[in-house]
Amino acid sequence: MLGIPTHLAPRVNAWSTVRAFHAAAIGSLVAAAITLLLFRASDPDVRVLGAVLALVPMLGMIGVHVQFSTWRSAIAFLVVGGACAWWFTHVVQSEIAVPWVTSYLLSLVVIPLVLVGGAGAVPGRVVLWSIAGLVVGRIATTIAIVQVGGAGHPLVLAWVTLVFVVAIVLVAGRSTARSQRVQPELLRSAREEHVSAYRSGVEAEASAILHDTVLNHLGAIALAPDGPMDQHLARTVESDVAMLTGREWLDPEPRADGGAAVEAFEHVVEEHRAHGLEVVVTGDPSVIARLEPAAVTALVRAVGQCLANVRKHAGTDTAEVSVFDDGVACTVMVVDDGRGFDEQQTGADRMGLRNSVRERVGRVGGDVQVWSSPGTGTSVMMTVPYGALTGSVRSIGRTDGDDHLESAS
């Protein structure tokens, strides 16, 4: 019940209880029919076919009431059920001379009248309809017993069933009241957890964007020769400063078309080629367009950071980017034959692979695996499932070349 909205919980719980009562009522009629047939098998002289046939209209009316669940169908069931109980009692009282068997059978035919609890799902009404059902059943069986001239029966099982119904309704009412008290606290806690996770995601993405822009540009400026700054680098720095001081990167990602997503991927590759890195692209980059917009952004940025790491740390001027599709996820591998490294020995202050690749892909439900060791090059495999965005915050904003991605999104 704690997963049901507070204003719906009482009604849903009551309806569930009523449906369970309906199933039990059908079970009671089936048990009565089986008992009659077994008694007939043990004593061939007993004629119980009429009693078995009396149960059929009751089964039909239970189906009608379950279908419509109105006060009219409830009254119709009580009328038909009362008549069937009278007919059933008439046959059983005349044919079966064992008192305890007769009492048991009469209880089984009255129990459905107790369990099929009327219209609506208000607990109090369920109890009142159950009492009405017991009264109708008791009157019908008493009339038949008087007509036949037999001894009366207490119908113990029917009374026990009524007590059970009342107990179930009371327990359900208490559970509903308790959940109504607890649920607001749970919802408040869930909302606070969501806000906290959202803030954490925004902070992580801001840190990754800062690393991808400011720190990378500072490294490029430090490695540049003396003299005026390269015009391409100057334009990139100016664009990123405008993005960092604005709010565009906080906007949700709109839907991207396929061509624009591929264009954003190719633009990132061209950015690093312009910085002197020879990048070979293999596979089918068009599969990137199948990802959610935020996943496209995260994956393209992560690829850009991997290529930036190759330029700055691998000691090689070539890299290969492979894109392939297994029908479930899009996988991109960035491979170089550089000096390699031991990830376990990477300092805590080195955020490129950890924050800009692993955590960024992880926030959109993806996974990153890295294979590298000193002297053997590095392979980074990033896998993002199609249609699954499980991160606490969508990747947002724009880094080097992401103006193309935003126009595509």
PDB file of N, CA and C in Angstrom, residues 272 277 300-311 319 334 336 352-353 356-357 368 380-382:
ATOM      1  N   HIS A 272      39.824  17.498 -32.657  1.00  0.00           N
ATOM      2  CA  HIS A 272      41.114  16.936 -32.238  1.00  0.00           C
ATOM      3  C   HIS A 272      42.038  16.700 -33.420  1.00  0.00           C
ATOM      4  N   LEU A 277      46.041  15.532 -33.974  1.00  0.00           N
ATOM      5  CA  LEU A 277      45.878  14.114 -33.680  1.00  0.00           C
ATOM      6  C   LEU A 277      45.254  13.425 -34.890  1.00  0.00           C
ATOM      7  N   VAL A 300      29.358  11.757 -26.573  1.00  0.00           N
ATOM      8  CA  VAL A 300      30.216  12.586 -27.427  1.00  0.00           C
ATOM      9  C   VAL A 300      31.250  13.321 -26.582  1.00  0.00           C
ATOM     10  N   ARG A 301      30.843  13.862 -25.444  1.00  0.00           N
ATOM     11  CA  ARG A 301      31.804  14.545 -24.571  1.00  0.00           C
ATOM     12  C   ARG A 301      32.855  13.581 -24.038  1.00  0.00           C
ATOM     13  N   ALA A 302      32.408  12.363 -23.681  1.00  0.00           N
ATOM     14  CA  ALA A 302      33.358  11.382 -23.157  1.00  0.00           C
ATOM     15  C   ALA A 302      34.376  10.992 -24.235  1.00  0.00           C
ATOM     16  N   VAL A 303      33.930  10.839 -25.481  1.00  0.00           N
ATOM     17  CA  VAL A 303      34.850  10.547 -26.574  1.00  0.00           C
ATOM     18  C   VAL A 303      35.845  11.691 -26.743  1.00  0.00           C
ATOM     19  N   GLY A 304      35.337  12.921 -26.679  1.00  0.00           N
ATOM     20  CA  GLY A 304      36.235  14.066 -26.785  1.00  0.00           C
ATOM     21  C   GLY A 304      37.287  14.083 -25.700  1.00  0.00           C
ATOM     22  N   GLN A 305      36.897  13.733 -24.464  1.00  0.00           N
ATOM     23  CA  GLN A 305      37.862  13.710 -23.375  1.00  0.00           C
ATOM     24  C   GLN A 305      38.888  12.593 -23.569  1.00  0.00           C
ATOM     25  N   CYS A 306      38.438  11.439 -24.073  1.00  0.00           N
ATOM     26  CA  CYS A 306      39.387  10.352 -24.347  1.00  0.00           C
ATOM     27  C   CYS A 306      40.424  10.785 -25.387  1.00  0.00           C
ATOM     28  N   LEU A 307      39.969  11.463 -26.444  1.00  0.00           N
ATOM     29  CA  LEU A 307      40.908  11.945 -27.464  1.00  0.00           C
ATOM     30  C   LEU A 307      41.836  13.018 -26.895  1.00  0.00           C
ATOM     31  N   ALA A 308      41.310  13.864 -26.011  1.00  0.00           N
ATOM     32  CA  ALA A 308      42.163  14.867 -25.362  1.00  0.00           C
ATOM     33  C   ALA A 308      43.231  14.188 -24.511  1.00  0.00           C
ATOM     34  N   ASN A 309      42.873  13.110 -23.827  1.00  0.00           N
ATOM     35  CA  ASN A 309      43.855  12.374 -23.032  1.00  0.00           C
ATOM     36  C   ASN A 309      44.937  11.766 -23.915  1.00  0.00           C
ATOM     37  N   VAL A 310      44.546  11.277 -25.106  1.00  0.00           N
ATOM     38  CA  VAL A 310      45.539  10.731 -26.027  1.00  0.00           C
ATOM     39  C   VAL A 310      46.531  11.806 -26.429  1.00  0.00           C
ATOM     40  N   ARG A 311      46.002  12.992 -26.759  1.00  0.00           N
ATOM     41  CA  ARG A 311      46.890  14.082 -27.193  1.00  0.00           C
ATOM     42  C   ARG A 311      47.851  14.509 -26.094  1.00  0.00           C
ATOM     43  N   ALA A 319      45.103   7.766 -33.117  1.00  0.00           N
ATOM     44  CA  ALA A 319      44.106   7.090 -32.285  1.00  0.00           C
ATOM     45  C   ALA A 319      43.022   6.546 -33.206  1.00  0.00           C
ATOM     46  N   VAL A 334      37.823   3.898 -27.918  1.00  0.00           N
ATOM     47  CA  VAL A 334      38.907   4.801 -28.284  1.00  0.00           C
ATOM     48  C   VAL A 334      40.204   4.083 -27.955  1.00  0.00           C
ATOM     49  N   ASP A 336      44.509   3.710 -28.551  1.00  0.00           N
ATOM     50  CA  ASP A 336      45.769   4.301 -28.989  1.00  0.00           C
ATOM     51  C   ASP A 336      46.910   3.331 -28.692  1.00  0.00           C
ATOM     52  N   GLY A 352      40.147  13.571 -15.483  1.00  0.00           N
ATOM     53  CA  GLY A 352      39.730  13.354 -16.857  1.00  0.00           C
ATOM     54  C   GLY A 352      39.001  12.045 -17.063  1.00  0.00           C
ATOM     55  N   LEU A 353      39.672  10.925 -16.775  1.00  0.00           N
ATOM     56  CA  LEU A 353      39.055   9.627 -17.009  1.00  0.00           C
ATOM     57  C   LEU A 353      37.943   9.351 -16.004  1.00  0.00           C
ATOM     58  N   SER A 356      35.166  12.933 -16.231  1.00  0.00           N
ATOM     59  CA  SER A 356      34.677  13.324 -17.550  1.00  0.00           C
ATOM     60  C   SER A 356      34.316  12.127 -18.431  1.00  0.00           C
ATOM     61  N   VAL A 357      34.740  10.932 -18.027  1.00  0.00           N
ATOM     62  CA  VAL A 357      34.412   9.751 -18.831  1.00  0.00           C
ATOM     63  C   VAL A 357      33.557   8.773 -18.019  1.00  0.00           C
ATOM     64  N   VAL A 368      31.762   1.966 -18.508  1.00  0.00           N
ATOM     65  CA  VAL A 368      33.072   2.241 -19.106  1.00  0.00           C
ATOM     66  C   VAL A 368      34.059   1.191 -18.631  1.00  0.00           C
ATOM     67  N   VAL A 380      39.732   2.330 -24.312  1.00  0.00           N
ATOM     68  CA  VAL A 380      38.608   2.743 -23.471  1.00  0.00           C
ATOM     69  C   VAL A 380      37.322   2.355 -24.207  1.00  0.00           C
ATOM     70  N   MET A 381      36.492   1.524 -23.579  1.00  0.00           N
ATOM     71  CA  MET A 381      35.245   1.085 -24.191  1.00  0.00           C
ATOM     72  C   MET A 381      34.083   1.669 -23.402  1.00  0.00           C
ATOM     73  N   MET A 382      33.229   2.434 -24.083  1.00  0.00           N
ATOM     74  CA  MET A 382      32.065   3.080 -23.462  1.00  0.00           C
ATOM     75  C   MET A 382      30.799   2.487 -24.075  1.00  0.00           C
TER      76      MET A 382
END
